Amino acid sequence: MEDTFLYGFWNGRRFDRRANPESQLPDGFPMQEAAEFNRGNPVTSVIAPQGFLIFKGAASLPRTLHAYYSNVRRLSCGRCTPCRIGSIMICEALEQAINGKGSEVDWAHVRNLARQMQISSLCGIGYSTGAAMIGAVEGFLDMLQTTAPVPDAGTDVTLDGRYVSAATAPCIEACPANINVPRYIDYIRDGQPDLAEGVLLERYPLVGTCGRVCVRPCEKACARRFNDAPIAIKDMKRYAADKTGLPVAKLFEPCAAEGEEPKKRVAVVGAGPAGINCAYHLLQRGRDVDVYDMEPEAGGMARWGIPSYRLPRQGLAAETDVVKSLGGRFFFGQKLGRDFGVNDLFAKGYDAVFLGIGCANGQYLGLPEEDQEAEGYLKGLDFLLEAEHAQLTPEGPKGLDGDVVVIGCGNVAMDCCRVARRLMTKGKGRVVVAYRRIEASAPADPEEIKAARAEGVEFEFLCAPNRIITKDGQVKGIELVRMYQTEPDASGRRAVKPVPGSEFCVPCRYVIAAIGQKVDTSVIRPEDGVALSKWGTIETKADYTTSRPGVFAGGDGAVGAKTLILAMSHGEGAAKSIDEYLKSGEPAFFPRKRLAKIIKNARLLDQCRPKRPLAEMERFEVKMLDPVHRIEKGPWEEVEFGMTHEEAWKESKRCMRCYRLIAVTARDPVPASEKTTAETPAL
C-alpha cells in the first residue's frame, strides 16, 4: 500500500507524496494495514489521535474530516464546553467547505477551537480528536478553502457505508468482547447501576458471573496504571449485577417470531459461556434455538469447573435461565458423539449448528514411566469436576486423607489447590503448588495466588516435576528438580533449565496435574465433516465457520482452554455470523474486529497515558471471608465480598475516561457478510 498513500499529517509532521511518490512515509504506521478492510476493499483513509492519512480512492479531505467530526459531535457528552461546542463549530466549518464556501471560513479560528479541545476537554473524546483538524489547517489549508462544491458533496456522514469507527480505549481493546468499560463506569458514577448492567447485557447475560471470575485483561491495559493503579473494573461489573438485584432472566420476555416461513432453527451444542451467549444473541434475533449439553445443568466449565466459593451456583443459574426466558429450550444429558452427531442435528431439521463444546479433557504430566493408574494421581480438571458433581450427592465430596502436590500455576491449578485445602480431612495436611517458572511468570490471576496463600497453600517456584513416586499402586510422593532462569533471548524471554543434582522429594498422597486441558476429539465423528486442527481443536475461520457448511464453532473447543470472556465473545460473533448465513447464505463480516486489528498493529492507543500526573487515589481492595472460616466453617461459601455503593462510586471516580476515536474509510461500502467486494477481485 505504500504506492497508494497520497498525503497526511501524522504525529505532528506533514507528508505529501502526490508530486513525489518516493518521498518519506509516516513513521510508525504499517502500510500493510491499509491493504484492505475486507476482501478486495482497500482502506482509503485513517483518522486517529495521531492525525490522518489519505490513500487513493478517498473522498475529499473536507468530506472525510466531516464524517469524523460528526462522530465526535455525536459522542460528546456535554459535560465540558470545549468538546461540545468545538465539535459543533468544526462540523459547521467543514460543511461550508463541502458546499464550496471554504474560503469564507476563518480556518485559524477553527484550528484554535481544535487546540482548545486538546487543552481543556475533560475526556479523551475531546482532547485526543483535535490533531486531525489542526493538521489539515496547518498542512493542507488549500484543500479546505474550497470555492465550489466538492464532487462527493452530500450530507451522508457515513460516506455511504464506507466509514467505520470505534470510540475505544486501552481497556476496551484489551477486552476480547470490546466491552465499553468507561460507559458502564460512567453509569455507576452517576448512581445508575441498572444502566451499567444494561451496557453489559447488550453483549452477554453472564454479567455477575463475569464480574466474579473474569481474568481482567482490561485492568492490565488500564492507563491509570501509569499513575497509581488500574481501575477495579471487574469488581464494578459485579457491583452493577449485584446492585440491580433482579435475575437476568426476569429482565427479558420471550421473543416474537421473526416472520420467516418456516422459521429458521439453530442447534447449539454446549451450554457453557460460548453456547449460552450464542443462544442469547440468536434468540434476540428471532431465531428458534435449542441447546444441547451433556451435563444436568447449564453453565459448562463456569458451572462445573469453577468452585462455588468463587462462583455461587444460584447466580449463575439465574443468568443462564435467560435462554428459557427468551424462548429457547435446553436438552440436558445429551452428549455429542454419544447420543447424537452433527448429521443427526441436520436430519432433525436444524438449519445451522454451533459447536461450543469446550475443553473437557485434562492432561497428565507425561513423565517417564509414570503410572497413570496409580491411586492418587489425578488430572486437575477431573479432580474439580468430580468434587463439584459430588456436591449434588447426599454424601458430598470425598475428603483427602493426605498431603497434596499440585503441578502448574494457572487458574485451574489455583482452583485445584484451594479445593484440596477444603477437602482435607479435619483441615489438616499440606497442599504444595510446584511451578517451573518464577511467580511473576505464572499465568494465574495474582489475586488467586494471594488467596491460596491466605488459605495455607505453599508454593515452590522454579521447581519442575521429575518423577512420581509410587508403591503398591499408590502415590507416595513426587520428585522435583530445581530450575534456574537463563539469560534473556532476543525476544527478552528467559528460558528455564534444571539445576544439576538439585532433585528433592516431597512426600504426598496425591499429585494433581493442572497443566492444561484438551478438546475431547472423540465427540467429532468422521461423518460429521468437521475438520480438526493439528492441536486437536475445531478448525475455524475468523467468521466462526468450520469445514462443513452450516456448522460454526467457538470458545475453548475452537481455540483451546482460554477465558470465559473470550468464549462469550465467540458466542456473540458466531450468532451474528449464523444469523447472516441464514439470511444470505454467507457468514458475517466483522468490521469492528478488522478495525481492532488495525488499532493494535498500528499501535494507535500508545498515547493513552494521563496528560499530567493525577492526584493518587487508592484502588478498591476486595474484602474477603476470614481464611479460617473459609477452611473450617464455610468452605463453599463465597469468599469475596462485593462493593458497597460508596466504594463503587469512589472507584468509578478514578476512571480517566481515556476514549480515543479511531476511524477508517474504505473504497467501497463495507458489506454485512464476508465476501469479495463486487466488481473487484480479492487482493
XYZ file of C-alpha atoms in Angstrom:
683
model
C 0.000 0.000 0.000
C 2.988 2.357 0.027
C 2.258 3.286 -3.585
C -1.358 4.230 -2.771
C -0.579 6.609 0.116
C -1.111 10.207 -1.014
C -0.780 12.639 1.870
C -1.435 13.152 5.552
C -0.493 14.727 8.848
C 0.797 12.220 11.388
C 2.438 12.709 14.788
C 2.907 16.418 14.114
C 4.503 16.023 10.655
C 3.194 16.770 7.184
C 3.569 14.117 4.456
C 2.768 14.598 0.768
C 3.633 12.036 -1.901
C 1.330 13.327 -4.631
C 4.093 15.106 -6.537
C 6.918 12.834 -5.386
C 5.834 9.199 -4.785
C 9.306 8.420 -3.408
C 9.136 10.917 -0.556
C 9.107 9.873 3.075
C 6.346 7.763 4.613
C 4.868 8.372 8.082
C 6.798 6.700 10.874
C 5.037 4.115 12.982
C 2.136 3.213 10.690
C 2.409 -0.186 8.993
C 1.157 0.488 5.494
C 0.121 -3.137 5.010
C -2.734 -2.483 7.446
C -4.356 -0.334 4.767
C -4.109 -3.019 2.096
C -7.756 -3.933 2.545
C -10.566 -3.575 5.023
C -12.498 -6.555 3.832
C -11.608 -8.716 0.866
C -10.979 -6.586 -2.211
C -11.883 -3.352 -0.432
C -8.819 -1.214 0.450
C -8.703 1.404 3.193
C -8.781 4.946 1.800
C -8.218 6.966 4.979
C -7.238 6.583 8.615
C -8.073 9.208 11.253
C -6.766 8.796 14.786
C -5.299 10.800 17.670
C -2.041 10.849 15.679
C -3.665 12.740 12.781
C -4.866 11.494 9.388
C -3.599 9.506 6.399
C -5.192 9.680 2.960
C -4.872 6.941 0.321
C -6.022 6.609 -3.290
C -9.775 6.432 -3.697
C -10.568 8.587 -0.658
C -13.356 11.120 -0.524
C -12.336 14.776 -0.397
C -10.493 15.866 2.735
C -13.403 18.059 3.955
C -15.856 15.181 3.493
C -13.573 12.670 5.227
C -12.954 15.007 8.155
C -16.646 15.848 8.355
C -17.530 12.182 8.856
C -15.025 12.010 11.701
C -16.028 15.227 13.475
C -19.723 14.430 13.084
C -18.856 11.315 15.041
C -17.080 13.433 17.670
C -20.163 15.621 17.867
C -22.461 12.631 18.440
C -20.175 11.196 21.119
C -19.629 14.441 23.014
C -21.392 14.064 26.361
C -21.811 17.783 27.027
C -20.041 17.759 30.391
C -17.396 20.183 29.146
C -17.774 23.134 26.796
C -14.623 22.800 24.620
C -15.610 19.425 23.184
C -19.339 20.082 22.938
C -19.142 23.488 21.266
C -15.855 22.865 19.447
C -17.120 19.751 17.667
C -20.262 21.575 16.506
C -18.335 24.542 15.130
C -15.753 22.317 13.400
C -18.576 20.375 11.715
C -20.212 23.612 10.560
C -16.925 24.817 9.048
C -16.409 21.529 7.211
C -19.989 21.630 5.907
C -19.212 25.036 4.403
C -16.117 23.570 2.740
C -18.129 20.654 1.356
C -20.634 23.134 -0.105
C -17.935 25.230 -1.792
C -17.740 28.000 0.798
C -14.444 27.045 2.405
C -12.860 30.355 1.505
C -15.381 32.109 3.777
C -14.284 30.148 6.858
C -11.821 31.531 9.390
C -9.677 28.395 9.478
C -7.247 29.892 12.015
C -10.191 30.128 14.393
C -11.156 26.527 13.630
C -7.589 25.435 14.382
C -7.738 27.300 17.688
C -11.003 25.546 18.553
C -9.293 22.205 17.987
C -6.363 23.273 20.148
C -8.727 24.420 22.887
C -10.353 20.980 22.780
C -6.911 19.395 23.237
C -6.050 21.586 26.191
C -9.316 21.879 28.089
C -11.533 18.853 27.414
C -12.252 16.561 30.336
C -12.017 13.241 28.481
C -10.342 11.638 25.513
C -13.205 12.262 23.096
C -12.354 15.948 23.283
C -8.657 16.182 23.960
C -7.473 13.483 21.533
C -9.541 14.304 18.445
C -8.197 17.740 17.602
C -4.999 16.561 15.909
C -6.573 15.785 12.538
C -8.192 19.226 12.223
C -5.036 21.010 13.318
C -3.005 19.014 10.785
C -5.450 19.772 7.984
C -5.349 23.522 8.640
C -1.589 23.701 9.110
C -0.641 21.325 6.305
C -3.404 21.338 3.681
C -5.256 24.628 4.032
C -5.754 24.899 0.253
C -7.907 21.748 0.306
C -10.209 23.328 2.880
C -10.534 26.733 1.179
C -12.938 25.452 -1.450
C -14.788 27.788 -3.799
C -17.018 25.171 -5.440
C -18.937 22.175 -4.069
C -16.703 19.136 -3.836
C -17.524 16.267 -6.251
C -18.760 13.982 -3.474
C -20.873 16.639 -1.765
C -23.717 15.387 0.377
C -24.936 15.062 3.922
C -24.357 11.329 4.458
C -21.694 11.380 7.169
C -21.309 7.598 6.908
C -19.902 8.082 3.393
C -22.473 5.613 2.036
C -21.425 2.856 4.421
C -17.704 3.323 3.802
C -16.971 4.911 7.196
C -16.142 2.608 10.145
C -15.149 3.912 13.567
C -14.701 2.992 17.211
C -14.694 5.167 20.308
C -12.278 2.997 22.188
C -9.741 2.889 24.997
C -6.974 0.518 26.105
C -9.399 -1.336 28.391
C -11.914 -1.770 25.561
C -9.328 -3.088 23.111
C -7.865 -5.465 25.708
C -11.289 -6.996 26.374
C -11.978 -9.867 23.938
C -15.599 -8.702 23.763
C -14.658 -4.991 23.367
C -16.983 -4.042 26.229
C -17.477 -0.288 26.600
C -15.903 -0.170 30.049
C -15.823 3.627 30.570
C -19.502 3.805 29.671
C -20.675 1.422 32.379
C -18.305 3.048 34.877
C -19.921 6.400 33.983
C -23.326 4.990 34.893
C -22.025 3.699 38.219
C -20.576 7.114 38.976
C -23.966 8.632 38.148
C -25.712 6.270 40.578
C -27.381 4.152 37.868
C -26.093 0.577 38.242
C -29.110 -0.724 36.320
C -27.972 1.194 33.241
C -24.414 -0.008 33.836
C -25.660 -3.580 33.765
C -27.603 -2.707 30.628
C -24.353 -1.827 28.848
C -23.066 -5.300 29.695
C -26.319 -7.093 28.866
C -26.024 -5.791 25.325
C -23.120 -8.193 24.964
C -23.771 -11.159 27.280
C -26.124 -12.354 30.039
C -23.455 -13.702 32.420
C -22.751 -10.297 33.977
C -22.482 -11.331 37.630
C -20.548 -14.432 36.625
C -18.004 -12.440 34.628
C -17.808 -9.898 37.452
C -16.601 -12.691 39.718
C -14.292 -14.858 37.599
C -13.022 -12.711 34.715
C -9.228 -12.703 34.434
C -9.273 -8.904 33.912
C -7.320 -8.258 30.707
C -8.908 -4.794 30.761
C -7.230 -3.955 34.067
C -3.813 -4.986 32.765
C -4.252 -2.429 29.977
C -5.839 0.344 32.072
C -3.997 3.638 31.512
C -4.483 4.560 35.159
C -1.688 2.089 35.969
C 0.819 4.682 34.753
C -0.331 6.987 37.561
C -1.062 4.753 40.575
C -3.033 1.520 39.975
C -5.556 0.187 37.448
C -9.273 0.709 37.970
C -11.061 -2.203 39.686
C -13.090 -2.841 36.529
C -14.105 -6.415 37.307
C -15.387 -5.529 40.765
C -17.535 -2.720 39.384
C -19.028 -5.150 36.897
C -20.029 -7.402 39.780
C -21.402 -4.389 41.652
C -23.649 -3.476 38.713
C -25.039 -7.028 38.556
C -25.492 -7.452 42.311
C -26.970 -3.994 42.882
C -29.648 -4.401 40.213
C -30.957 -7.316 42.247
C -33.134 -8.938 39.562
C -32.193 -12.259 37.967
C -31.154 -11.533 34.394
C -33.873 -13.853 33.090
C -36.557 -11.626 34.667
C -35.451 -8.702 32.508
C -36.452 -10.444 29.286
C -39.625 -11.749 27.737
C -39.901 -14.449 25.050
C -39.073 -13.137 21.584
C -41.717 -12.764 18.951
C -41.281 -14.806 15.796
C -39.174 -13.164 13.106
C -41.816 -13.720 10.466
C -39.917 -16.241 8.351
C -41.889 -19.178 6.999
C -40.750 -21.677 8.026
C -38.823 -20.183 10.944
C -35.088 -20.993 10.801
C -33.826 -23.285 13.588
C -30.379 -23.452 15.193
C -28.876 -26.170 17.411
C -26.320 -25.013 19.965
C -24.128 -27.816 21.318
C -22.729 -26.937 24.729
C -24.373 -24.811 27.424
C -21.137 -23.159 28.521
C -20.351 -19.435 28.171
C -19.885 -19.642 24.382
C -23.070 -21.634 23.792
C -25.204 -19.616 26.203
C -24.132 -16.329 24.616
C -24.617 -17.666 21.109
C -28.155 -18.755 22.010
C -28.771 -15.418 23.771
C -27.979 -13.371 20.672
C -29.700 -15.707 18.227
C -32.883 -15.667 20.285
C -32.828 -11.872 20.338
C -32.640 -12.015 16.549
C -35.802 -14.106 16.490
C -34.186 -17.463 15.771
C -35.552 -20.744 17.110
C -32.777 -22.170 19.329
C -32.285 -25.487 21.122
C -29.290 -26.004 23.410
C -27.839 -29.488 23.994
C -25.496 -30.275 26.875
C -24.121 -33.463 28.423
C -24.472 -32.162 32.000
C -27.664 -31.918 34.086
C -27.422 -28.107 34.359
C -26.294 -25.209 32.186
C -23.055 -23.281 32.617
C -20.343 -25.510 31.179
C -16.980 -25.081 32.872
C -18.279 -21.997 34.667
C -20.733 -24.317 36.436
C -18.684 -27.487 36.855
C -15.063 -26.337 36.751
C -15.124 -23.174 38.879
C -15.677 -23.871 42.597
C -18.761 -22.399 44.254
C -16.677 -20.353 46.730
C -15.702 -18.284 43.694
C -18.966 -18.509 41.742
C -22.212 -19.178 43.647
C -24.494 -21.521 41.730
C -27.732 -19.625 42.267
C -26.489 -16.514 40.475
C -25.110 -18.467 37.530
C -28.378 -20.386 37.137
C -30.368 -17.144 37.131
C -28.188 -15.854 34.295
C -28.267 -18.992 32.136
C -32.055 -19.183 32.542
C -32.298 -16.195 30.207
C -32.216 -18.722 27.348
C -35.565 -20.114 28.516
C -36.947 -16.630 29.135
C -36.204 -15.726 25.518
C -37.968 -18.847 24.252
C -35.043 -21.248 23.887
C -35.039 -24.855 25.051
C -32.453 -26.924 26.931
C -31.847 -30.622 26.374
C -29.617 -31.894 29.185
C -27.841 -35.234 29.470
C -27.213 -35.212 25.714
C -23.594 -35.643 24.653
C -22.277 -35.035 21.160
C -20.689 -38.177 19.749
C -22.551 -40.435 22.202
C -26.226 -39.535 21.936
C -26.196 -37.699 18.611
C -23.903 -36.429 15.873
C -23.847 -33.349 13.670
C -25.623 -35.269 10.903
C -28.425 -36.137 13.312
C -28.998 -32.457 14.056
C -29.422 -31.576 10.408
C -31.673 -34.611 9.999
C -33.886 -33.137 12.752
C -34.377 -30.040 10.626
C -31.879 -27.583 12.073
C -30.634 -25.032 9.562
C -27.343 -24.317 11.367
C -25.294 -25.756 14.219
C -22.975 -24.057 16.706
C -20.365 -26.207 18.458
C -19.384 -24.767 21.834
C -18.063 -27.999 23.294
C -15.216 -26.590 25.396
C -12.109 -28.424 26.569
C -13.358 -31.248 28.769
C -10.219 -33.398 28.976
C -7.446 -32.795 31.484
C -3.857 -33.899 30.918
C -1.342 -35.999 32.806
C 2.231 -34.773 33.217
C 3.719 -37.242 30.763
C 6.764 -38.017 32.912
C 8.953 -41.028 32.125
C 7.472 -44.305 33.404
C 4.617 -42.563 35.214
C 1.802 -44.852 36.315
C -1.344 -43.058 35.229
C -3.446 -45.663 37.012
C -1.801 -45.047 40.382
C -4.258 -44.208 43.124
C -3.876 -40.540 43.996
C -2.560 -39.419 40.592
C -5.216 -37.066 39.222
C -5.854 -34.712 36.337
C -6.684 -31.254 37.615
C -9.867 -30.792 35.623
C -11.147 -34.266 36.536
C -10.472 -33.509 40.199
C -12.551 -30.315 40.050
C -15.396 -31.914 38.109
C -15.589 -34.855 40.491
C -15.652 -32.559 43.531
C -18.393 -30.429 42.001
C -20.588 -33.335 40.922
C -20.173 -34.907 44.365
C -21.759 -31.830 45.935
C -25.029 -32.873 44.315
C -24.989 -36.194 46.187
C -26.084 -36.793 49.796
C -22.565 -37.894 50.750
C -20.867 -34.806 49.356
C -17.259 -34.651 48.111
C -14.822 -37.292 49.308
C -12.224 -35.993 51.778
C -8.487 -36.127 51.147
C -6.527 -38.140 53.695
C -3.009 -36.956 52.954
C -0.764 -34.228 51.558
C -1.281 -32.874 48.033
C 1.130 -31.535 45.414
C -0.371 -29.569 42.523
C 1.763 -29.188 39.401
C 1.134 -25.977 37.467
C 0.249 -22.392 38.367
C -2.636 -21.361 36.126
C -6.141 -20.580 37.329
C -7.134 -24.259 37.191
C -4.172 -25.069 39.427
C -5.325 -22.380 41.875
C -8.808 -23.876 41.923
C -7.295 -27.326 42.499
C -5.104 -26.299 45.415
C -7.849 -24.291 47.093
C -10.403 -27.083 46.682
C -7.837 -29.563 48.025
C -7.420 -27.420 51.155
C -11.161 -27.526 51.679
C -11.303 -31.302 51.262
C -8.509 -32.028 53.738
C -9.772 -34.363 56.471
C -10.320 -32.139 59.510
C -8.494 -29.382 57.664
C -5.114 -30.998 58.276
C -2.425 -31.653 55.698
C -0.120 -29.812 53.310
C -1.021 -28.522 49.875
C 2.007 -27.553 47.787
C 1.959 -25.919 44.346
C 5.064 -26.542 42.215
C 5.724 -24.368 39.172
C 8.725 -24.431 36.870
C 9.000 -20.655 36.446
C 9.053 -17.664 38.786
C 5.882 -16.330 40.362
C 5.781 -13.293 38.065
C 5.551 -15.662 35.076
C 2.630 -17.659 36.484
C -0.468 -17.457 34.269
C -2.803 -17.470 37.285
C -4.503 -14.278 38.418
C -2.209 -12.817 41.120
C -5.269 -12.372 43.330
C -5.875 -16.132 43.180
C -2.302 -16.839 44.273
C -2.738 -14.364 47.116
C -5.988 -16.035 48.202
C -4.407 -19.505 48.051
C -1.546 -18.384 50.287
C -4.014 -16.945 52.782
C -5.689 -20.356 52.946
C -2.429 -22.107 53.775
C -1.265 -23.293 50.361
C 2.533 -23.453 49.975
C 4.375 -22.591 46.759
C 7.578 -23.941 45.246
C 8.580 -21.768 42.301
C 11.375 -22.674 39.884
C 10.629 -26.352 40.536
C 9.649 -28.898 37.892
C 8.360 -32.478 38.290
C 10.926 -35.182 37.600
C 9.127 -38.395 38.533
C 6.140 -39.590 40.516
C 6.984 -41.951 43.365
C 4.521 -44.825 43.758
C 4.347 -48.009 45.808
C 1.804 -50.810 45.525
C -0.190 -48.767 43.022
C -0.438 -45.685 45.254
C 1.187 -42.271 45.053
C 3.765 -41.819 47.817
C 5.450 -38.629 46.700
C 6.901 -36.662 43.815
C 10.481 -35.863 42.899
C 11.038 -32.239 41.930
C 14.092 -30.591 40.448
C 15.193 -27.005 40.999
C 15.261 -24.780 37.923
C 17.162 -21.625 37.059
C 16.463 -18.860 34.565
C 18.746 -18.395 31.589
C 19.743 -15.026 30.202
C 17.051 -13.337 28.093
C 16.960 -14.332 24.420
C 16.460 -11.901 21.536
C 12.777 -11.566 22.367
C 13.547 -10.839 26.030
C 12.137 -14.146 27.253
C 14.075 -16.213 29.775
C 14.101 -19.982 29.470
C 14.388 -22.271 32.498
C 16.756 -25.186 32.872
C 17.263 -27.771 35.643
C 19.975 -27.269 38.238
C 22.143 -30.414 38.094
C 21.912 -32.529 41.234
C 19.123 -30.429 42.766
C 16.471 -33.148 42.836
C 14.427 -33.458 46.033
C 11.344 -35.419 47.096
C 8.072 -34.133 48.513
C 6.123 -36.916 50.272
C 2.436 -36.754 49.394
C -0.676 -38.856 48.973
C -1.956 -37.035 45.892
C -0.376 -35.493 42.806
C -2.707 -33.277 40.764
C -1.598 -32.392 37.241
C -3.025 -28.957 36.380
C -1.020 -28.194 33.267
C -3.740 -27.774 30.653
C -6.881 -29.092 29.021
C -7.761 -30.569 25.647
C -10.811 -30.967 23.472
C -12.435 -34.380 23.632
C -11.967 -35.075 19.924
C -13.863 -38.360 20.169
C -17.129 -36.388 20.103
C -16.472 -35.360 16.487
C -17.317 -38.263 14.199
C -15.635 -38.651 10.788
C -19.014 -38.438 9.075
C -19.646 -35.061 10.720
C -17.299 -33.445 8.200
C -15.853 -31.060 10.788
C -12.068 -30.768 10.472
C -9.770 -30.616 13.475
C -6.513 -28.673 13.708
C -3.134 -30.215 14.497
C -3.693 -29.037 18.089
C -6.868 -31.069 18.394
C -9.237 -28.108 18.248
C -12.058 -27.453 15.788
C -10.716 -25.606 12.756
C -12.494 -22.272 12.344
C -12.114 -19.115 10.312
C -12.466 -15.542 11.566
C -16.205 -15.736 10.847
C -16.522 -18.866 13.072
C -17.268 -21.144 10.123
C -15.900 -24.687 10.072
C -15.065 -27.004 7.203
C -18.711 -28.041 6.986
C -21.221 -25.511 5.623
C -23.786 -24.547 8.217
C -21.608 -25.615 11.154
C -19.996 -22.907 13.278
C -17.768 -23.188 16.347
C -16.216 -21.042 19.056
C -14.936 -20.924 22.593
C -12.387 -23.338 24.058
C -13.307 -26.065 21.598
C -12.023 -23.850 18.770
C -9.010 -22.140 20.361
C -8.049 -24.306 23.341
C -8.590 -23.546 27.012
C -8.716 -19.751 27.303
C -11.053 -17.475 29.235
C -14.750 -17.061 29.937
C -14.866 -13.589 28.376
C -13.243 -14.833 25.165
C -15.717 -17.714 24.948
C -18.636 -15.302 25.343
C -17.159 -13.066 22.660
C -17.009 -16.056 20.307
C -20.619 -16.892 21.116
C -21.789 -13.408 20.182
C -19.711 -13.351 16.999
C -20.914 -16.784 15.936
C -24.540 -15.741 16.496
C -24.050 -12.772 14.194
C -22.388 -14.977 11.593
C -25.098 -17.639 11.826
C -27.836 -15.031 11.521
C -26.245 -13.574 8.390
C -25.735 -17.070 6.983
C -29.421 -17.891 7.472
C -30.397 -14.649 5.712
C -27.937 -14.528 2.824
C -26.112 -17.843 2.706
C -22.845 -16.067 3.613
C -21.268 -15.788 7.085
C -20.906 -12.333 8.615
C -18.072 -9.872 8.188
C -16.890 -8.137 11.393
C -15.803 -4.520 10.749
C -15.067 -3.941 14.435
C -12.645 -6.878 14.525
C -10.836 -5.620 11.458
C -10.596 -2.151 12.970
C -9.270 -3.676 16.209
C -6.505 -5.348 14.225
C -5.529 -2.023 12.658
C -5.579 -0.324 16.080
C -3.328 -2.999 17.546
C -0.825 -3.370 14.710
C -0.535 0.368 14.134
C -0.288 0.952 17.924
C -2.880 3.724 17.771
C -3.525 3.650 21.527
C 0.080 4.045 22.628
C -0.594 7.665 23.580
C -3.138 6.712 26.247
C -1.477 7.999 29.376
C -2.545 10.714 31.807
C -1.980 14.150 30.264
C -0.435 15.218 33.557
C 0.256 13.493 36.908
C -3.008 12.943 38.746
C -3.614 13.019 42.468
C -3.147 9.467 43.680
C -6.352 7.675 44.627
C -6.260 4.377 46.467
C -7.582 1.430 44.474
C -10.506 -0.556 45.876
C -9.362 -3.570 47.881
C -11.641 -6.598 47.843
C -12.746 -7.756 51.271
C -12.843 -11.499 51.909
C -14.017 -14.097 54.365
C -11.557 -14.846 57.124
C -9.198 -17.662 55.945
C -10.011 -19.838 58.965
C -13.729 -19.524 58.259
C -13.133 -20.490 54.632
C -11.452 -23.756 55.511
C -13.128 -24.840 58.738
C -16.634 -23.337 58.861
C -17.914 -22.466 55.401
C -15.636 -23.997 52.791
C -18.072 -23.455 49.921
C -19.304 -20.001 50.924
C -18.407 -17.184 48.545
C -15.016 -15.846 49.610
C -15.080 -12.366 48.086
C -17.462 -9.617 49.160
C -18.771 -7.130 46.651
C -18.550 -3.341 46.682
C -20.759 -1.052 48.692
C -22.391 1.865 46.902
C -19.844 4.261 48.385
C -16.910 2.054 47.363
C -18.220 1.701 43.800
C -18.775 5.452 43.462
C -15.306 6.224 44.818
C -13.663 3.709 42.474
C -15.617 4.985 39.471
C -14.163 8.447 40.086
C -10.701 7.036 39.351
C -11.591 6.315 35.706
C -9.897 8.800 33.379
C -12.385 8.146 30.558
C -9.482 7.972 28.140
C -11.517 7.383 24.989
C -9.871 7.650 21.593
C -11.923 7.952 18.405
C -10.341 5.973 15.581
C -11.879 5.736 12.131
C -11.151 4.413 8.679
C -12.905 4.720 5.364
C -12.937 2.030 2.704
C -13.156 2.458 -1.039
C -16.492 0.626 -1.236
C -19.359 0.137 1.231
C -18.447 -2.407 3.899
C -20.685 -5.473 3.449
C -22.582 -7.344 6.158
C -21.155 -10.664 5.007
C -17.567 -11.739 4.348
C -17.470 -11.805 0.595
C -15.314 -10.219 -2.062
C -16.477 -6.714 -2.904
C -18.426 -6.600 -6.150
C -16.547 -5.767 -9.356
C -13.180 -6.172 -7.665
C -11.105 -9.349 -7.304
C -9.687 -10.178 -3.894
C -6.211 -8.741 -3.305
